mmCIF file of N, CA and C in Angstrom:
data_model
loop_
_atom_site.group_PDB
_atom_site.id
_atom_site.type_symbol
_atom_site.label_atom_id
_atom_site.label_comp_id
_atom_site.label_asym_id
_atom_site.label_seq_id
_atom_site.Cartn_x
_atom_site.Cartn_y
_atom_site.Cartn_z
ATOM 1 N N UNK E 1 0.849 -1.171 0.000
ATOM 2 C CA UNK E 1 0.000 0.000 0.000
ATOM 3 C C UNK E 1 0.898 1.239 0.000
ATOM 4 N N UNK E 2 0.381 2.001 -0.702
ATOM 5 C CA UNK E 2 1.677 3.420 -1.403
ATOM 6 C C UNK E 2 0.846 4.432 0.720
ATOM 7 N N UNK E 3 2.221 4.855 0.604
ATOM 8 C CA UNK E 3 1.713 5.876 2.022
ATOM 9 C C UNK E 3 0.967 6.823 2.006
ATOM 10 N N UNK E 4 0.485 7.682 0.405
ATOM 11 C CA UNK E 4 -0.697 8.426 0.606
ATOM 12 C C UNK E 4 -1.594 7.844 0.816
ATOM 13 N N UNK E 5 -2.227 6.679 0.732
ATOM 14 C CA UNK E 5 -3.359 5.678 0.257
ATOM 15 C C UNK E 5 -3.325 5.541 2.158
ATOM 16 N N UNK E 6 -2.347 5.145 2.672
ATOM 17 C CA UNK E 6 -2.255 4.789 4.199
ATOM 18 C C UNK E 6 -2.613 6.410 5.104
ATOM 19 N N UNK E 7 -2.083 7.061 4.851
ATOM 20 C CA UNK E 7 -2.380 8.399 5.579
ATOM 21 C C UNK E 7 -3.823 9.295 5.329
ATOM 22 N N UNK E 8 -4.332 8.432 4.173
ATOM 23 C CA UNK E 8 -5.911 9.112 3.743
ATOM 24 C C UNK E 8 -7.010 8.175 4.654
ATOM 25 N N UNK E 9 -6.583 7.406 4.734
ATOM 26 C CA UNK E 9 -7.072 6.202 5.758
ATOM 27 C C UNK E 9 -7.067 6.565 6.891
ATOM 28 N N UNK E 10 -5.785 7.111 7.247
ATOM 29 C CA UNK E 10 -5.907 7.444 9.153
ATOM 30 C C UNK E 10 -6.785 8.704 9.055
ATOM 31 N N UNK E 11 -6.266 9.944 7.841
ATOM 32 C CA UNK E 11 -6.982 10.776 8.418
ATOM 33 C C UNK E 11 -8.778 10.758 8.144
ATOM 34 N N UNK E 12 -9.464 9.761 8.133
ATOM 35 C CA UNK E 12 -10.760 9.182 7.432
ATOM 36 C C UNK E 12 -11.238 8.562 8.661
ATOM 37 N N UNK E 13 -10.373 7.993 9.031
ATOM 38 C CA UNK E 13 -10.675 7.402 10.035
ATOM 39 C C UNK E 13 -10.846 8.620 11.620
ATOM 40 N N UNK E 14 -9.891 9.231 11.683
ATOM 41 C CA UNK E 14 -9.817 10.546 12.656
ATOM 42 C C UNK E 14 -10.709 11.167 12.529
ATOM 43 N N UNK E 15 -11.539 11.638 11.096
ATOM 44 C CA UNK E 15 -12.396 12.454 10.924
ATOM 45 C C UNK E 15 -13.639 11.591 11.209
ATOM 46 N N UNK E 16 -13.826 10.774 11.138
ATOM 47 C CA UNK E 16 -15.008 9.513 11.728
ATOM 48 C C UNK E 16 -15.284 9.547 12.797
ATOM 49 N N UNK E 17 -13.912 9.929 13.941
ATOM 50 C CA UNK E 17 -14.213 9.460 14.802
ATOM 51 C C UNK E 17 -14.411 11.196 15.445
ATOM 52 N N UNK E 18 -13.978 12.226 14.916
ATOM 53 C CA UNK E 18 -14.538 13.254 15.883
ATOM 54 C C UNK E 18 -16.252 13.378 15.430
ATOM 55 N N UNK E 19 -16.485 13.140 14.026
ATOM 56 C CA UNK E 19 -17.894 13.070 14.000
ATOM 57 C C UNK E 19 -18.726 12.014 14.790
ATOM 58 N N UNK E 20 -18.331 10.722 14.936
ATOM 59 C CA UNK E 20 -18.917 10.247 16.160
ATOM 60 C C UNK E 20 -19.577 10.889 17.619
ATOM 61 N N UNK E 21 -17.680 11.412 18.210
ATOM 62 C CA UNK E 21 -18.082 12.516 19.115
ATOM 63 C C UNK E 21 -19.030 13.442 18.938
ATOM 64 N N UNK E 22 -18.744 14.174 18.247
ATOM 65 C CA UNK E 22 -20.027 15.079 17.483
ATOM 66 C C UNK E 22 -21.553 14.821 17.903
ATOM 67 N N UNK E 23 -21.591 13.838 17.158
ATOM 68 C CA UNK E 23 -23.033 13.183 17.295
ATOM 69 C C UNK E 23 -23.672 12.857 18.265
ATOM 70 N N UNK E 24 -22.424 12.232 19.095
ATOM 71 C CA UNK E 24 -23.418 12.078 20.548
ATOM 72 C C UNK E 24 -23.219 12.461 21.500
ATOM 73 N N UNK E 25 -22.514 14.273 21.776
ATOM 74 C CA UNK E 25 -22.665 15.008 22.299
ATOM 75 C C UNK E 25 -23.978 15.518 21.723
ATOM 76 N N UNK E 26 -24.603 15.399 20.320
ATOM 77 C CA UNK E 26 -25.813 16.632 20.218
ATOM 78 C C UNK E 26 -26.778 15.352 20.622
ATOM 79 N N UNK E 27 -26.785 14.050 20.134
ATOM 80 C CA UNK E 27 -27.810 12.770 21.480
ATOM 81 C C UNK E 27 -28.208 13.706 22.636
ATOM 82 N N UNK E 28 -27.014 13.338 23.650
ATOM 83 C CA UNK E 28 -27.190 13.619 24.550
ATOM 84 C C UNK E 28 -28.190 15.031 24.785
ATOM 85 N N UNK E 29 -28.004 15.832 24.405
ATOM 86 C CA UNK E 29 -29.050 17.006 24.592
ATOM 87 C C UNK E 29 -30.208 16.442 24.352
ATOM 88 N N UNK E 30 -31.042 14.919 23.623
ATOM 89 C CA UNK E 30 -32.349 14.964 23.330
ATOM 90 C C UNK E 30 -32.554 14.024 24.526
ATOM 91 N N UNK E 31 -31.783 13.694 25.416
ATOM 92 C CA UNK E 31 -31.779 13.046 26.526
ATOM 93 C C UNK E 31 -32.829 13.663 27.370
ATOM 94 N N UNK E 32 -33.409 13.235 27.860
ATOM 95 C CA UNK E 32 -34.815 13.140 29.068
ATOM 96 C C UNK E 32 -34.156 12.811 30.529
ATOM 97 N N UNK E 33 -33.508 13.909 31.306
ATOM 98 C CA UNK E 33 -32.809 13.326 32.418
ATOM 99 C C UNK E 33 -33.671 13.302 33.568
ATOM 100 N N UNK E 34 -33.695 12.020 34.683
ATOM 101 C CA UNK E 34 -34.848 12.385 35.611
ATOM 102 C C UNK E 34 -34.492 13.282 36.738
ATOM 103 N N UNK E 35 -35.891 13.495 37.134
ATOM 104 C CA UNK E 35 -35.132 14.553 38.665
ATOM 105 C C UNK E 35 -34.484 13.670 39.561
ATOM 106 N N UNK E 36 -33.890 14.792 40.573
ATOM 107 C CA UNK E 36 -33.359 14.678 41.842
ATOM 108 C C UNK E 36 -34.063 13.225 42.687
ATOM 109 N N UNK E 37 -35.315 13.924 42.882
ATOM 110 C CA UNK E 37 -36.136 12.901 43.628
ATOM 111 C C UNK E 37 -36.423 10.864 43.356
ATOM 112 N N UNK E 38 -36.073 11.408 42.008
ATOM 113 C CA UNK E 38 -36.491 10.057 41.157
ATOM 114 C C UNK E 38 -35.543 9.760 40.880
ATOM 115 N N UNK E 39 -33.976 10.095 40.828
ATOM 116 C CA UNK E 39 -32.969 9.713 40.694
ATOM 117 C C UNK E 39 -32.598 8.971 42.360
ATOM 118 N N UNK E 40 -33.000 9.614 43.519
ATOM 119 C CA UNK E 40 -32.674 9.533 44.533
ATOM 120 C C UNK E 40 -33.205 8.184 45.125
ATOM 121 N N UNK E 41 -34.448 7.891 44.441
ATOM 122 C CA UNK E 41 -35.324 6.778 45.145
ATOM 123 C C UNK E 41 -35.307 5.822 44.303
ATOM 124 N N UNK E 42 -34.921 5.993 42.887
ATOM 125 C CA UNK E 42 -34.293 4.748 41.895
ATOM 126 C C UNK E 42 -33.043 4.056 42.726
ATOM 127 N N UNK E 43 -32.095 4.880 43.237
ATOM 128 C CA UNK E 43 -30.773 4.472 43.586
ATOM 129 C C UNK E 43 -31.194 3.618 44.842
ATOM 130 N N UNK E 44 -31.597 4.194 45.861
ATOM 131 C CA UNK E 44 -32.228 3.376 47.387
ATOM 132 C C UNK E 44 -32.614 2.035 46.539
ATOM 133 N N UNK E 45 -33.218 2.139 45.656
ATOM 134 C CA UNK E 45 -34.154 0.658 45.075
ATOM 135 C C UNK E 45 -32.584 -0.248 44.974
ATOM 136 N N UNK E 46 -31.968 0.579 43.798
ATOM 137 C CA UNK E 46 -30.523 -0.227 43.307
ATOM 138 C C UNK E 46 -29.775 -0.863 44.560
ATOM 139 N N UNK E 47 -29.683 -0.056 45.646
ATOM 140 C CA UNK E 47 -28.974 -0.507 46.282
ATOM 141 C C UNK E 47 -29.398 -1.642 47.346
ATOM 142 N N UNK E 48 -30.924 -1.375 47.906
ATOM 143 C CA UNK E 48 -31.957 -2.654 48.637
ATOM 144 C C UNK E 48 -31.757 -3.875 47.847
ATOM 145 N N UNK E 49 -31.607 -3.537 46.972
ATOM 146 C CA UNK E 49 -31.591 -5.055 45.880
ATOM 147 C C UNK E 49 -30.495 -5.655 45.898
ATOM 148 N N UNK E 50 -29.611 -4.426 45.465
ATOM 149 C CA UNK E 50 -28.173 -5.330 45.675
ATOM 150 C C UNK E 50 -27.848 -5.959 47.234
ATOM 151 N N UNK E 51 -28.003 -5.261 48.113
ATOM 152 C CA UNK E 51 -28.012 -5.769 49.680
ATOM 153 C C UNK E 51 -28.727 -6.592 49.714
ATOM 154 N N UNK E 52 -29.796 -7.467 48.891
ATOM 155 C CA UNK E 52 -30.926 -8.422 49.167
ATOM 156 C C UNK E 52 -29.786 -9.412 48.389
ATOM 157 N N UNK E 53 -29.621 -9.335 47.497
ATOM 158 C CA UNK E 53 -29.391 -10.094 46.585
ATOM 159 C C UNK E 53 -27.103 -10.535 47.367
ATOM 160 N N UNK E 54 -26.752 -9.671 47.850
ATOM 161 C CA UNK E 54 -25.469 -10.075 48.726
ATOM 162 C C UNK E 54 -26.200 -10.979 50.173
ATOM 163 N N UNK E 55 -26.961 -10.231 50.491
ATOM 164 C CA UNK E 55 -27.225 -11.379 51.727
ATOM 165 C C UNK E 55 -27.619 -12.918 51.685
ATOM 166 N N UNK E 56 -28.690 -12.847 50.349
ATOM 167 C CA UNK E 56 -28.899 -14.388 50.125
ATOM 168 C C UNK E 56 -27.468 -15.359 49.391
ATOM 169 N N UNK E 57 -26.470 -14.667 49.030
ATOM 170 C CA UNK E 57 -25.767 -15.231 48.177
ATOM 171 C C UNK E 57 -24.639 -15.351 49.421
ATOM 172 N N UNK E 58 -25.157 -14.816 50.673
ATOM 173 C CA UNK E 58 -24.294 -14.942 51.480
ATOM 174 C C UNK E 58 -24.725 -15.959 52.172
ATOM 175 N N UNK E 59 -26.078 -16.416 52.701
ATOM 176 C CA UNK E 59 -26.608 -17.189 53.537
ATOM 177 C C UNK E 59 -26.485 -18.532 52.774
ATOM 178 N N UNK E 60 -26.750 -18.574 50.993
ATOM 179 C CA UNK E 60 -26.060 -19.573 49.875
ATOM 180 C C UNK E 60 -24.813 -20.370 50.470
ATOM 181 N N UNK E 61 -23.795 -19.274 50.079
ATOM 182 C CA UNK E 61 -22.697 -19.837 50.319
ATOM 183 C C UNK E 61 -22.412 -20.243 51.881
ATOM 184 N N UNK E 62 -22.883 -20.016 52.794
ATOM 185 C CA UNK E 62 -22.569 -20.474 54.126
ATOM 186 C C UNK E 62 -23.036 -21.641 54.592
ATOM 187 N N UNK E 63 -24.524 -22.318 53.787
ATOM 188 C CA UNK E 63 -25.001 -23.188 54.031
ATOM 189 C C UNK E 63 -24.639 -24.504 53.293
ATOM 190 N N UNK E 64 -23.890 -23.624 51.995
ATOM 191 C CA UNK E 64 -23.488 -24.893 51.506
ATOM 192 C C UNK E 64 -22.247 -25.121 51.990
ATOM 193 N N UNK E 65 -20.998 -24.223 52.530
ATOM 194 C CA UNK E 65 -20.149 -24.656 53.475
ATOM 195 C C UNK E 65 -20.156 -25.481 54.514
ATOM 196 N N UNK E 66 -21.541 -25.124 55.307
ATOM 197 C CA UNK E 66 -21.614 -26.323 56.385
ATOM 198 C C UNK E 66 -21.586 -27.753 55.507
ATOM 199 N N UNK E 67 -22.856 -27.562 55.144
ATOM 200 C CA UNK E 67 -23.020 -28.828 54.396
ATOM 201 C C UNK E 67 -22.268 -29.730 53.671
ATOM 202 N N UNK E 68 -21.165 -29.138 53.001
ATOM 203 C CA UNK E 68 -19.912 -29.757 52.611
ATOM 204 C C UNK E 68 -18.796 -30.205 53.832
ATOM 205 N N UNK E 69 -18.693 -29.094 55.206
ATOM 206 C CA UNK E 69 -18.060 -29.484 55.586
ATOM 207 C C UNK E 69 -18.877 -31.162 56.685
ATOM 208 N N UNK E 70 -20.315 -30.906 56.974
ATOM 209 C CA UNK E 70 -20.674 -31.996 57.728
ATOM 210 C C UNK E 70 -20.330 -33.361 56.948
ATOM 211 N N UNK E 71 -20.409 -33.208 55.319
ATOM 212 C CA UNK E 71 -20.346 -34.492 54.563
ATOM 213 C C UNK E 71 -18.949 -34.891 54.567
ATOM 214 N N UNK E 72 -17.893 -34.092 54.698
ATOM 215 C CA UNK E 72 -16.157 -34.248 54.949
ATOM 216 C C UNK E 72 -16.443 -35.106 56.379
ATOM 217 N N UNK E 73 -17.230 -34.817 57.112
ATOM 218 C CA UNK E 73 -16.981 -34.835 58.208
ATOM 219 C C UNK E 73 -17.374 -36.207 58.349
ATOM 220 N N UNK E 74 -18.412 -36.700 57.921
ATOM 221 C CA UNK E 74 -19.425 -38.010 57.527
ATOM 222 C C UNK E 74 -18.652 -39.006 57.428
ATOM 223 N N UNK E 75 -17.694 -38.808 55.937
ATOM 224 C CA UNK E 75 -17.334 -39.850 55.465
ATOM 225 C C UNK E 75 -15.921 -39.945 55.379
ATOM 226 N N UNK E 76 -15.444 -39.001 56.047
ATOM 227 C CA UNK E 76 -13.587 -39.093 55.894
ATOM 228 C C UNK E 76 -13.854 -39.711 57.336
ATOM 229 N N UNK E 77 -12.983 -40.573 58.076
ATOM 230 C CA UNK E 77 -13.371 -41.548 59.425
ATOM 231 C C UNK E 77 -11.860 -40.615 60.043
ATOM 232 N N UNK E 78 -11.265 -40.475 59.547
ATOM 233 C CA UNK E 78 -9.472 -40.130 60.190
ATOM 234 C C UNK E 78 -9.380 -38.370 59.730
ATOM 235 N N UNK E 79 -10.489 -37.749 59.406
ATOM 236 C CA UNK E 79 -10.297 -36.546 59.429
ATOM 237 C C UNK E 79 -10.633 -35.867 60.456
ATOM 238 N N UNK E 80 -9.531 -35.290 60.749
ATOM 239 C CA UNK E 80 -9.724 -34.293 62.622
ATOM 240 C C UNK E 80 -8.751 -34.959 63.442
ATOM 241 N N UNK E 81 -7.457 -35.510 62.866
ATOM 242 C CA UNK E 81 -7.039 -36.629 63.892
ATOM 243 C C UNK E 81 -5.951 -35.375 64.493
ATOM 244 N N UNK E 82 -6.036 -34.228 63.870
ATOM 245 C CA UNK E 82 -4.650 -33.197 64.648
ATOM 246 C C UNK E 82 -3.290 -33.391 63.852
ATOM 247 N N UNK E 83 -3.033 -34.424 63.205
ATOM 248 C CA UNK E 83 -2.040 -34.539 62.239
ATOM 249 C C UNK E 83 -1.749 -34.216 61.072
ATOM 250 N N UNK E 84 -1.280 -32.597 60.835
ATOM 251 C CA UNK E 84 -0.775 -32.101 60.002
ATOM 252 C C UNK E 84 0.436 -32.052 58.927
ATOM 253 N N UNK E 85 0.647 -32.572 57.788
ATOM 254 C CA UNK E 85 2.063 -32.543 57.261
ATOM 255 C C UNK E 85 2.352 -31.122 57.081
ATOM 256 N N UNK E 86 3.380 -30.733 57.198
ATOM 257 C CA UNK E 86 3.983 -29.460 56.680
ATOM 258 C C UNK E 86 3.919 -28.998 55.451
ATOM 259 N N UNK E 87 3.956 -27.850 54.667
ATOM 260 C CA UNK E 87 3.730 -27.655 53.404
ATOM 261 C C UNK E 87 4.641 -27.923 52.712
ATOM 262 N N UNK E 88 5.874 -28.031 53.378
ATOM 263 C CA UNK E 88 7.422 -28.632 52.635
ATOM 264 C C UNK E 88 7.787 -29.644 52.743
ATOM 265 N N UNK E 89 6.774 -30.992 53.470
ATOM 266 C CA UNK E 89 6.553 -31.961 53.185
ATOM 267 C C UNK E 89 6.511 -32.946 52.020
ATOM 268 N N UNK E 90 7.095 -32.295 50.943
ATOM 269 C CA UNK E 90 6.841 -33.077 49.166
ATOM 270 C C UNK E 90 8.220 -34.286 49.326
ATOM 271 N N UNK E 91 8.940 -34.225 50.600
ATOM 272 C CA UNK E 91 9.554 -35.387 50.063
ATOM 273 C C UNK E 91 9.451 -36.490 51.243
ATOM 274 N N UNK E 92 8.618 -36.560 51.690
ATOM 275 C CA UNK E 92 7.868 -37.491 52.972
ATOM 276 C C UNK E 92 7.977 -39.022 52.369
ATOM 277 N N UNK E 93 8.914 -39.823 52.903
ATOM 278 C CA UNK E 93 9.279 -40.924 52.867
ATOM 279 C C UNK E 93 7.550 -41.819 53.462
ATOM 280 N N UNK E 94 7.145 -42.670 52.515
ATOM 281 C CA UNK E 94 6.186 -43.021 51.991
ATOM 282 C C UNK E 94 6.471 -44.208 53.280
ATOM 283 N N UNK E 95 7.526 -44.689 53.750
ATOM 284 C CA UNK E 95 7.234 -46.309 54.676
ATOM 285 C C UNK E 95 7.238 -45.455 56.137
ATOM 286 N N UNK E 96 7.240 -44.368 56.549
ATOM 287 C CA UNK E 96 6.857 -43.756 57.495
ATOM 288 C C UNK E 96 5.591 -43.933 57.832
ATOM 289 N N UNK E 97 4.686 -44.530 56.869
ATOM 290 C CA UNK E 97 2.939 -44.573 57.266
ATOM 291 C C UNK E 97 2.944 -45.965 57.411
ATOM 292 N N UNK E 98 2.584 -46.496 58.317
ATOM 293 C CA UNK E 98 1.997 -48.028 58.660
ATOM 294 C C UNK E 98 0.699 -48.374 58.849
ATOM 295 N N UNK E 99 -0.005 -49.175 58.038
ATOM 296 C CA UNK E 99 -1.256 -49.789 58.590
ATOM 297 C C UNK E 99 -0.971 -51.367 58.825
ATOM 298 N N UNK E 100 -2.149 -51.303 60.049
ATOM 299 C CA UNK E 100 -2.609 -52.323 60.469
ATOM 300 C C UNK E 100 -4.123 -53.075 60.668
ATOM 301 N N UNK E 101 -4.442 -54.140 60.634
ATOM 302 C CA UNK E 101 -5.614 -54.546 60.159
ATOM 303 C C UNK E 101 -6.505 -54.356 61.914
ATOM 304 N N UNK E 102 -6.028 -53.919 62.574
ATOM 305 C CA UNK E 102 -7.356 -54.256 63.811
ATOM 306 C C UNK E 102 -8.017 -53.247 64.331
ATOM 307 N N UNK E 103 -8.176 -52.048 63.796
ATOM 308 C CA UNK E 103 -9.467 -51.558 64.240
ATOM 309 C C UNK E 103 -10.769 -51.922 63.732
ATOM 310 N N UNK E 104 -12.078 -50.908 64.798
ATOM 311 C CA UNK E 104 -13.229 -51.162 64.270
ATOM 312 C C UNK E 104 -13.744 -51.093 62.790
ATOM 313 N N UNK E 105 -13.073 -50.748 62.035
ATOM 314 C CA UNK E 105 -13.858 -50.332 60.808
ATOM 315 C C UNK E 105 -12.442 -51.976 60.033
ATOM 316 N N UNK E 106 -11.403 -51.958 60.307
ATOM 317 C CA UNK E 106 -10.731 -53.471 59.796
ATOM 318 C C UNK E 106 -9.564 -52.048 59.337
ATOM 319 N N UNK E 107 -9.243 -51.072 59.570
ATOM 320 C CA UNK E 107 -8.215 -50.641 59.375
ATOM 321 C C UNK E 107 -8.020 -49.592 60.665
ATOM 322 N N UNK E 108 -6.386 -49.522 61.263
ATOM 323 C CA UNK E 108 -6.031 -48.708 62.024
ATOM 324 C C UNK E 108 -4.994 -48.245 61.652
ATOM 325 N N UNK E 109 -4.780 -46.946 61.304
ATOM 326 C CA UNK E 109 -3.867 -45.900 60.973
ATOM 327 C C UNK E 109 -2.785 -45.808 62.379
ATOM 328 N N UNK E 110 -1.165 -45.671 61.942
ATOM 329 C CA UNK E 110 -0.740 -45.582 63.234
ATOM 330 C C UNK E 110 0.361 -44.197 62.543
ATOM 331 N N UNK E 111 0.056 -43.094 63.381
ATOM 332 C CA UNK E 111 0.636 -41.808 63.014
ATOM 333 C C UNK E 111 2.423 -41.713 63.306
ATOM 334 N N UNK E 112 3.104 -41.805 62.474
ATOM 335 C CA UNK E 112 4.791 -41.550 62.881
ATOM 336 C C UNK E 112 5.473 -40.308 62.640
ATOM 337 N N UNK E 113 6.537 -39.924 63.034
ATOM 338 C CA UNK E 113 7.189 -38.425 63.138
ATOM 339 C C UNK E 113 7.206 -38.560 61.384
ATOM 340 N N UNK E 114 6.857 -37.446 60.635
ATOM 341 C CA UNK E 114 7.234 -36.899 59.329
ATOM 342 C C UNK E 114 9.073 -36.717 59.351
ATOM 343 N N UNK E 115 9.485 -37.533 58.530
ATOM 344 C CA UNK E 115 11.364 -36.898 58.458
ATOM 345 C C UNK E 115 11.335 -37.020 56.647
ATOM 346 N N UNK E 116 12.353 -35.628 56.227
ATOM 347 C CA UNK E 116 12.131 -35.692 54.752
ATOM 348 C C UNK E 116 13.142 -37.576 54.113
ATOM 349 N N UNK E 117 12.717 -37.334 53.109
ATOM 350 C CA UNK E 117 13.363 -38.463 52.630
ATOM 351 C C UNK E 117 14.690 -38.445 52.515
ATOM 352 N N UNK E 118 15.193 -39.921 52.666
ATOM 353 C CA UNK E 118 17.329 -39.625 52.617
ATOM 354 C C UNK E 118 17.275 -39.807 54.328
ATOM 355 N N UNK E 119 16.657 -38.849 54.920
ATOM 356 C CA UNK E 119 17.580 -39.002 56.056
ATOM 357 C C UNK E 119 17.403 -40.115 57.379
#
């Protein structure tokens, strides 16, 4: 493309776009703006709603938290035992965990000191 052909383009395009502006700055004047009052008691509405609509999405999410956590709670049997691995735990020597067959459920977990692997 020869560069007059490119620079008739931008300025086509520039001139497009202040007539855009143009245009809907003179819009705006056929604009119907509401009053004070009705602006004031639209917004109270906007905002009751949104506060309706945060509280249920709050009471949502809290109930389904319990509820997820009672079902963790249900069916994991060894969750809550107080035994935490560390977060730098990724090289936790795997024969450190022992099971044995005699508890009530036919398995008993027996908890040992975490030491990284190697040592």
């Amino acid at each position: 493309m020869r560069k007059d052909v490119f620079y008739l383009r931008i300025l086509f395009a520039v001139k497009m776009l202040f007539k855009y502006i143009r245009d809907a700055v003179k819009e705006l004047g056929f604009v119907t703006w509401p009053k004070n009052d009705v602006l004031i008691r639209h917004s109270f509405i906007v905002l009751a709603v949104t506060l309706l609509f945060a509280a249920a999405f709050w009471l949502v999410d809290g109930g389904m938290r319990y509820l997820v956590a009672q079902y963790i709670e249900a069916t994991a049997p060894f969750h809550g035992t107080g035994t935490t691995l560390p977060e730098t735990a990724s090289g936790v020597n795997l024969g450190d965990i022992q099971v044995s067959g005699a508890g009530t459920d036919g398995i008993q977990i027996e908890n040992l000191p975490v030491t990284p692997a190697g040592n």
